[in-house]
Amino acid sequence: MAIKRHNPHACDAWQLLVKFSFTQNTQVSPLAAELELSPAQCHVLRLLEPDKPIPMRQLADGLCCDASNVTGLVDRLESKGLVRRTASDEDRRVKVIELTPKGARLRAAFMERMAAPPEGLERLSVREQQTLVRILARLLE
Amino acid sequence: MAIKRHNPHACDAWQLLVKFSFTQNTQVSPLAAELELSPAQCHVLRLLEPDKPIPMRQLADGLCCDASNVTGLVDRLESKGLVRRTASDEDRRVKVIELTPKGARLRAAFMERMAAPPEGLERLSVREQQTLVRILARLLE
DNA sequence: TATTGTTATACTCTATAACTATA
DNA sequence: TATAGTTATAGAGTATAACAATA
């Protein structure tokens, strides 16, 4: 792979990030179960920032899945009282989805639990933490 | 959150990593479809390093799922000719799973595609890349 | 004509519970 | 008794195709 030959450190860093994301992803399931949600439902809640209603089409894009899935996904979240469907005024084909107060609370609980930093992070010096933030921000922008 | 007050940079870094892992995870689905696999099947292949057979129980642990799922998952991968079941000699309750040559090729294709570094990585200086590798390695060890 | 959301369908994933074989 | 793997079951996730309403 040409890129690897020319840029070994970039590839090392990327592989570590990818490995991390795989591991991190397996943590979603048990946490979701604890909150009585499915992993897919957690991903929907994650995409729904409080007070920012978005069309169902945009949810499908964010989940990288077919639009037909979103119907059932939103159905189940709505029956749990976590989200609301509203017809759009501008385009009457569109339905926008927003969190209910209950949904917003559950979303906050999920995000906080996912964002709980691991032990390892404490071992880094403040300077290293700052460096990491700066580099990641540029990398993921 | 006490940890956030005392350690804002650590939390910033962690939140960026978590956000990255969510985004990265959505990339698995389309890639899996391209390889004619399900996301779950890709995760099994990922856990099966070439020439390192592992018990089904260990697969369940790695996937953070119930052991009963692994039966069907391995069934389907086996019928595709990607993995092999073998009875263990030491403990006759155990079945160890290993990649077939075809499975190893598909695993390599998946891992290589997932590990393809993004544009942003090229924008970092070599020094920054090295720093990132060093910090991530300590963080994820 | 193209797009948004829905429905029907078929298949996969998943946890639970009950089971067999082995330790 | 405890553990590894299987089976049956029920519910959820998923893509495909066809559809109605709207743009």
Coordinates of N, CA and C in Angstrom, one line a residue, chain B:
Chain B
M1 N -20.3 17.2 37.0 CA -19.4 16.0 36.9 C -18.0 16.4 37.4
A2 N -17.6 15.8 38.5 CA -16.3 16.2 39.2 C -15.1 16.1 38.2
I3 N -15.1 15.0 37.5 CA -14.0 14.7 36.6 C -13.8 15.7 35.6
K4 N -14.9 16.3 35.1 CA -14.9 17.3 34.1 C -14.3 18.6 34.6
R5 N -14.7 18.9 35.8 CA -14.2 20.2 36.4 C -12.7 20.1 36.6
H6 N -12.2 18.9 37.1 CA -10.8 18.8 37.4 C -9.9 18.5 36.2
N7 N -10.6 18.0 35.1 CA -9.7 17.5 34.0 C -10.4 17.8 32.7
P8 N -10.6 19.1 32.4 CA -11.3 19.4 31.1 C -10.7 18.9 29.9
H9 N -9.4 18.9 29.8 CA -8.7 18.5 28.5 C -8.9 17.0 28.3
A10 N -8.8 16.2 29.4 CA -9.1 14.8 29.2 C -10.5 14.5 28.7
C11 N -11.4 15.3 29.2 CA -12.8 15.1 28.7 C -13.0 15.5 27.3
D12 N -12.4 16.6 26.9 CA -12.4 17.0 25.5 C -11.9 15.9 24.6
A13 N -10.7 15.4 25.0 CA -10.1 14.4 24.1 C -11.0 13.2 24.0
W14 N -11.5 12.8 25.2 CA -12.4 11.6 25.2 C -13.6 11.8 24.4
Q15 N -14.2 12.9 24.5 CA -15.5 13.2 23.7 C -15.2 13.2 22.2
L16 N -14.0 13.7 21.8 CA -13.7 13.6 20.4 C -13.5 12.1 20.0
L17 N -12.9 11.4 20.8 CA -12.7 9.9 20.5 C -14.0 9.2 20.4
V18 N -14.9 9.5 21.3 CA -16.2 8.8 21.3 C -17.0 9.2 20.0
K19 N -17.0 10.5 19.7 CA -17.7 11.0 18.5 C -17.1 10.3 17.3
F20 N -15.8 10.2 17.3 CA -15.1 9.5 16.1 C -15.6 8.1 16.0
S21 N -15.7 7.4 17.2 CA -16.1 6.0 17.1 C -17.5 5.8 16.6
F22 N -18.4 6.7 17.0 CA -19.8 6.6 16.5 C -19.8 6.8 14.9
T23 N -19.1 7.8 14.5 CA -19.0 8.0 13.0 C -18.4 6.9 12.3
Q24 N -17.3 6.4 12.8 CA -16.6 5.3 12.2 C -17.5 4.1 12.1
N25 N -18.3 3.9 13.2 CA -19.1 2.7 13.2 C -20.2 2.7 12.1
T26 N -20.6 3.8 11.8 CA -21.6 3.9 10.7 C -21.0 3.5 9.3
Q27 N -19.7 3.5 9.3 CA -19.1 3.2 8.0 C -19.0 1.7 7.8
V28 N -19.2 0.9 8.9 CA -19.1 -0.6 8.8 C -20.2 -1.1 7.9
S29 N -21.4 -0.6 8.0 CA -22.6 -1.2 7.3 C -22.4 -1.1 5.8
P30 N -22.1 0.0 5.2 CA -22.0 0.1 3.7 C -20.8 -0.8 3.2
L31 N -19.7 -0.8 4.0 CA -18.6 -1.6 3.6 C -18.9 -3.1 3.7
A32 N -19.6 -3.5 4.7 CA -20.0 -4.9 4.9 C -20.9 -5.3 3.7
A33 N -21.9 -4.4 3.3 CA -22.8 -4.7 2.2 C -22.0 -4.9 0.9
E34 N -20.9 -4.1 0.7 CA -20.1 -4.2 -0.4 C -19.4 -5.6 -0.5
L35 N -19.0 -6.1 0.7 CA -18.4 -7.4 0.7 C -19.4 -8.6 0.9
E36 N -20.7 -8.2 0.8 CA -21.7 -9.2 0.9 C -21.7 -9.9 2.3
L37 N -21.5 -9.1 3.3 CA -21.5 -9.6 4.7 C -22.4 -8.7 5.5
S38 N -22.8 -9.2 6.7 CA -23.5 -8.3 7.6 C -22.5 -7.7 8.5
P39 N -22.9 -6.6 9.2 CA -21.9 -5.9 10.1 C -21.5 -6.9 11.2
A40 N -22.4 -7.7 11.7 CA -22.0 -8.7 12.8 C -21.0 -9.7 12.2
Q41 N -21.2 -10.1 11.0 CA -20.3 -11.1 10.4 C -18.9 -10.5 10.3
C42 N -18.8 -9.2 9.9 CA -17.5 -8.5 9.8 C -16.9 -8.5 11.2
H43 N -17.7 -8.3 12.2 CA -17.0 -8.2 13.6 C -16.5 -9.6 14.0
V44 N -17.1 -10.6 13.6 CA -16.6 -11.9 13.8 C -15.3 -12.1 13.1
L45 N -15.3 -11.8 11.8 CA -14.0 -11.9 11.0 C -12.9 -11.1 11.7
R46 N -13.2 -9.9 12.1 CA -12.2 -9.1 12.8 C -11.6 -9.7 14.0
L47 N -12.4 -10.4 14.8 CA -11.9 -11.1 16.0 C -11.1 -12.3 15.7
L48 N -11.3 -12.9 14.5 CA -10.6 -14.1 14.1 C -9.3 -13.7 13.4
E49 N -8.2 -13.6 14.1 CA -6.9 -13.3 13.5 C -6.5 -14.6 12.7
P50 N -5.8 -14.4 11.6 CA -5.4 -15.6 10.8 C -4.5 -16.5 11.7
D51 N -4.8 -17.8 11.5 CA -4.0 -18.8 12.2 C -4.1 -18.7 13.7
K52 N -5.2 -18.1 14.2 CA -5.4 -18.1 15.7 C -6.8 -18.5 16.0
P53 N -7.0 -19.8 16.0 CA -8.4 -20.3 16.3 C -8.8 -20.0 17.7
I54 N -10.0 -19.6 17.9 CA -10.5 -19.3 19.2 C -11.9 -20.0 19.5
P55 N -12.2 -20.3 20.8 CA -13.4 -20.9 21.1 C -14.6 -20.0 20.8
M56 N -15.8 -20.6 20.6 CA -17.0 -19.8 20.3 C -17.3 -18.9 21.5
R57 N -17.0 -19.4 22.7 CA -17.3 -18.6 23.9 C -16.5 -17.3 23.9
Q58 N -15.3 -17.4 23.4 CA -14.4 -16.2 23.3 C -15.0 -15.2 22.3
L59 N -15.6 -15.7 21.2 CA -16.2 -14.9 20.2 C -17.4 -14.1 20.9
A60 N -18.2 -14.8 21.7 CA -19.3 -14.2 22.3 C -18.8 -13.0 23.2
D61 N -17.7 -13.3 23.9 CA -17.2 -12.3 24.8 C -16.7 -11.1 24.0
G62 N -16.0 -11.3 22.9 CA -15.5 -10.3 22.0 C -16.6 -9.4 21.4
L63 N -17.7 -10.1 21.1 CA -18.8 -9.4 20.5 C -19.7 -8.7 21.6
C64 N -19.5 -9.0 22.8 CA -20.4 -8.6 23.9 C -21.8 -9.0 23.6
C65 N -22.0 -10.3 23.2 CA -23.4 -10.7 23.0 C -23.5 -12.1 23.6
D66 N -24.8 -12.6 23.7 CA -25.1 -13.9 24.2 C -24.5 -15.0 23.4
A67 N -24.1 -16.1 24.1 CA -23.4 -17.2 23.4 C -24.3 -17.8 22.3
S68 N -25.6 -17.7 22.5 CA -26.5 -18.4 21.6 C -26.5 -17.7 20.2
N69 N -26.1 -16.5 20.2 CA -26.0 -15.8 18.9 C -24.9 -16.4 18.0
V70 N -23.8 -16.8 18.7 CA -22.6 -17.1 18.0 C -22.9 -18.4 17.1
T71 N -23.8 -19.3 17.6 CA -24.1 -20.5 16.8 C -24.6 -20.1 15.4
G72 N -25.6 -19.2 15.3 CA -26.1 -18.9 14.0 C -25.1 -18.1 13.2
L73 N -24.4 -17.2 13.9 CA -23.4 -16.4 13.2 C -22.3 -17.2 12.5
V74 N -21.8 -18.2 13.3 CA -20.8 -19.1 12.8 C -21.4 -20.0 11.7
D75 N -22.7 -20.4 11.9 CA -23.4 -21.2 10.9 C -23.3 -20.6 9.5
R76 N -23.7 -19.3 9.5 CA -23.8 -18.6 8.3 C -22.4 -18.4 7.6
L77 N -21.4 -18.0 8.5 CA -20.1 -17.8 8.0 C -19.5 -19.2 7.5
E78 N -19.9 -20.2 8.1 CA -19.4 -21.6 7.7 C -20.0 -22.0 6.4
S79 N -21.3 -21.7 6.2 CA -22.0 -22.0 5.0 C -21.5 -21.2 3.8
K80 N -20.8 -20.0 4.1 CA -20.2 -19.2 3.1 C -18.8 -19.6 2.8
G81 N -18.3 -20.6 3.6 CA -17.0 -21.1 3.5 C -15.9 -20.2 4.0
L82 N -16.3 -19.3 5.0 CA -15.3 -18.4 5.5 C -14.6 -18.8 6.8
V83 N -15.3 -19.7 7.6 CA -14.7 -20.2 8.8 C -14.9 -21.7 8.9
R84 N -14.2 -22.3 9.9 CA -14.3 -23.7 10.1 C -14.5 -23.9 11.6
R85 N -15.3 -24.9 11.9 CA -15.5 -25.4 13.3 C -14.6 -26.6 13.5
T86 N -13.9 -26.6 14.6 CA -13.2 -27.8 15.0 C -13.3 -28.1 16.5
A87 N -13.6 -29.4 16.8 CA -13.7 -29.8 18.2 C -12.4 -29.7 18.9
S88 N -12.4 -29.2 20.1 CA -11.1 -29.0 20.8 C -10.7 -30.4 21.4
D89 N -9.4 -30.6 21.5 CA -8.9 -31.8 22.0 C -8.9 -31.8 23.6
E90 N -8.5 -30.7 24.1 CA -8.3 -30.6 25.6 C -9.7 -30.6 26.3
D91 N -10.6 -29.9 25.8 CA -12.0 -29.8 26.4 C -13.0 -30.1 25.3
R92 N -13.6 -31.3 25.5 CA -14.5 -31.7 24.4 C -15.8 -31.0 24.3
R93 N -16.1 -30.1 25.3 CA -17.2 -29.2 25.1 C -17.0 -28.1 24.1
V94 N -15.7 -27.7 24.0 CA -15.3 -26.5 23.2 C -15.2 -26.8 21.7
K95 N -15.7 -25.8 21.0 CA -15.4 -25.8 19.5 C -14.6 -24.6 19.2
V96 N -13.5 -24.8 18.5 CA -12.7 -23.6 18.1 C -13.0 -23.3 16.7
I97 N -13.0 -21.9 16.4 CA -13.3 -21.4 15.1 C -12.0 -20.8 14.5
E98 N -11.8 -21.1 13.2 CA -10.7 -20.5 12.5 C -11.1 -20.1 11.1
L99 N -10.4 -19.1 10.6 CA -10.6 -18.6 9.2 C -10.2 -19.7 8.2
T100 N -11.0 -19.8 7.1 CA -10.5 -20.5 6.0 C -9.6 -19.6 5.2
P101 N -8.9 -20.1 4.2 CA -8.1 -19.1 3.3 C -9.0 -18.0 2.7
K102 N -10.2 -18.5 2.3 CA -11.2 -17.5 1.7 C -11.6 -16.5 2.8
G103 N -11.8 -17.0 4.0 CA -12.2 -16.1 5.1 C -11.1 -15.1 5.4
A104 N -9.9 -15.6 5.4 CA -8.7 -14.7 5.7 C -8.6 -13.6 4.6
R105 N -8.9 -14.0 3.4 CA -8.8 -12.9 2.3 C -9.8 -11.9 2.5
L106 N -11.1 -12.3 2.8 CA -12.2 -11.4 3.0 C -11.9 -10.5 4.3
R107 N -11.4 -11.1 5.3 CA -11.0 -10.4 6.5 C -10.0 -9.3 6.2
A108 N -9.0 -9.7 5.4 CA -7.9 -8.7 5.1 C -8.5 -7.6 4.3
A109 N -9.5 -7.9 3.3 CA -10.1 -6.8 2.5 C -10.9 -5.9 3.4
F110 N -11.6 -6.4 4.4 CA -12.4 -5.6 5.3 C -11.5 -4.7 6.1
M111 N -10.5 -5.3 6.7 CA -9.6 -4.6 7.6 C -8.8 -3.5 6.9
E112 N -8.4 -3.8 5.7 CA -7.7 -2.8 4.9 C -8.6 -1.6 4.5
R113 N -9.8 -1.9 4.2 CA -10.8 -0.8 3.8 C -11.1 0.0 5.0
M114 N -11.3 -0.6 6.2 CA -11.6 0.1 7.4 C -10.4 1.0 7.8
A115 N -9.2 0.5 7.5 CA -8.0 1.2 8.0 C -7.5 2.2 7.0
A116 N -8.3 2.4 5.9 CA -7.8 3.4 5.0 C -7.9 4.8 5.6
P117 N -6.8 5.5 5.8 CA -6.7 6.7 6.5 C -7.5 7.8 5.7
P118 N -8.1 8.7 6.4 CA -8.9 9.8 5.8 C -7.9 10.9 5.4
E119 N -8.5 11.8 4.6 CA -7.7 13.0 4.1 C -7.0 13.7 5.3
G120 N -7.8 13.9 6.4 CA -7.3 14.8 7.4 C -5.9 14.3 8.0
L121 N -5.7 13.0 7.9 CA -4.5 12.5 8.5 C -3.2 13.0 7.8
E122 N -3.4 13.2 6.5 CA -2.3 13.7 5.6 C -1.9 15.1 6.0
R123 N -2.9 15.8 6.6 CA -2.6 17.2 6.9 C -1.7 17.4 8.1
L124 N -1.6 16.3 8.9 CA -0.8 16.4 10.1 C 0.7 16.3 9.8
S125 N 1.5 17.0 10.5 CA 2.9 16.8 10.3 C 3.4 15.5 10.8
V126 N 4.5 15.0 10.4 CA 5.0 13.7 10.8 C 5.2 13.7 12.3
R127 N 5.7 14.9 12.8 CA 5.9 15.0 14.3 C 4.5 14.8 15.0
E128 N 3.5 15.4 14.5 CA 2.2 15.3 15.1 C 1.7 13.9 15.0
Q129 N 1.9 13.2 13.9 CA 1.5 11.8 13.8 C 2.2 11.0 14.8
Q130 N 3.5 11.2 15.0 CA 4.2 10.4 16.0 C 3.7 10.6 17.4
T131 N 3.4 11.9 17.7 CA 2.9 12.2 19.0 C 1.6 11.5 19.2
L132 N 0.7 11.6 18.2 CA -0.6 10.9 18.3 C -0.5 9.4 18.5
V133 N 0.4 8.8 17.8 CA 0.6 7.4 18.0 C 1.0 7.1 19.4
R134 N 2.0 7.9 19.9 CA 2.5 7.6 21.2 C 1.5 7.8 22.3
I135 N 0.7 8.8 22.2 CA -0.4 9.1 23.2 C -1.5 8.0 23.1
L136 N -1.9 7.7 21.9 CA -3.0 6.7 21.7 C -2.6 5.4 22.3
A137 N -1.3 5.0 22.0 CA -0.8 3.7 22.4 C -0.9 3.6 23.9
R138 N -0.5 4.7 24.6 CA -0.6 4.7 26.1 C -2.0 4.7 26.6
L139 N -2.9 5.4 25.8 CA -4.3 5.5 26.2 C -5.0 4.2 26.1
L140 N -4.8 3.5 25.0 CA -5.6 2.3 24.6 C -4.9 1.0 25.0
E141 N -3.9 1.1 25.7 CA -3.1 -0.2 26.0 C -3.9 -1.2 26.8

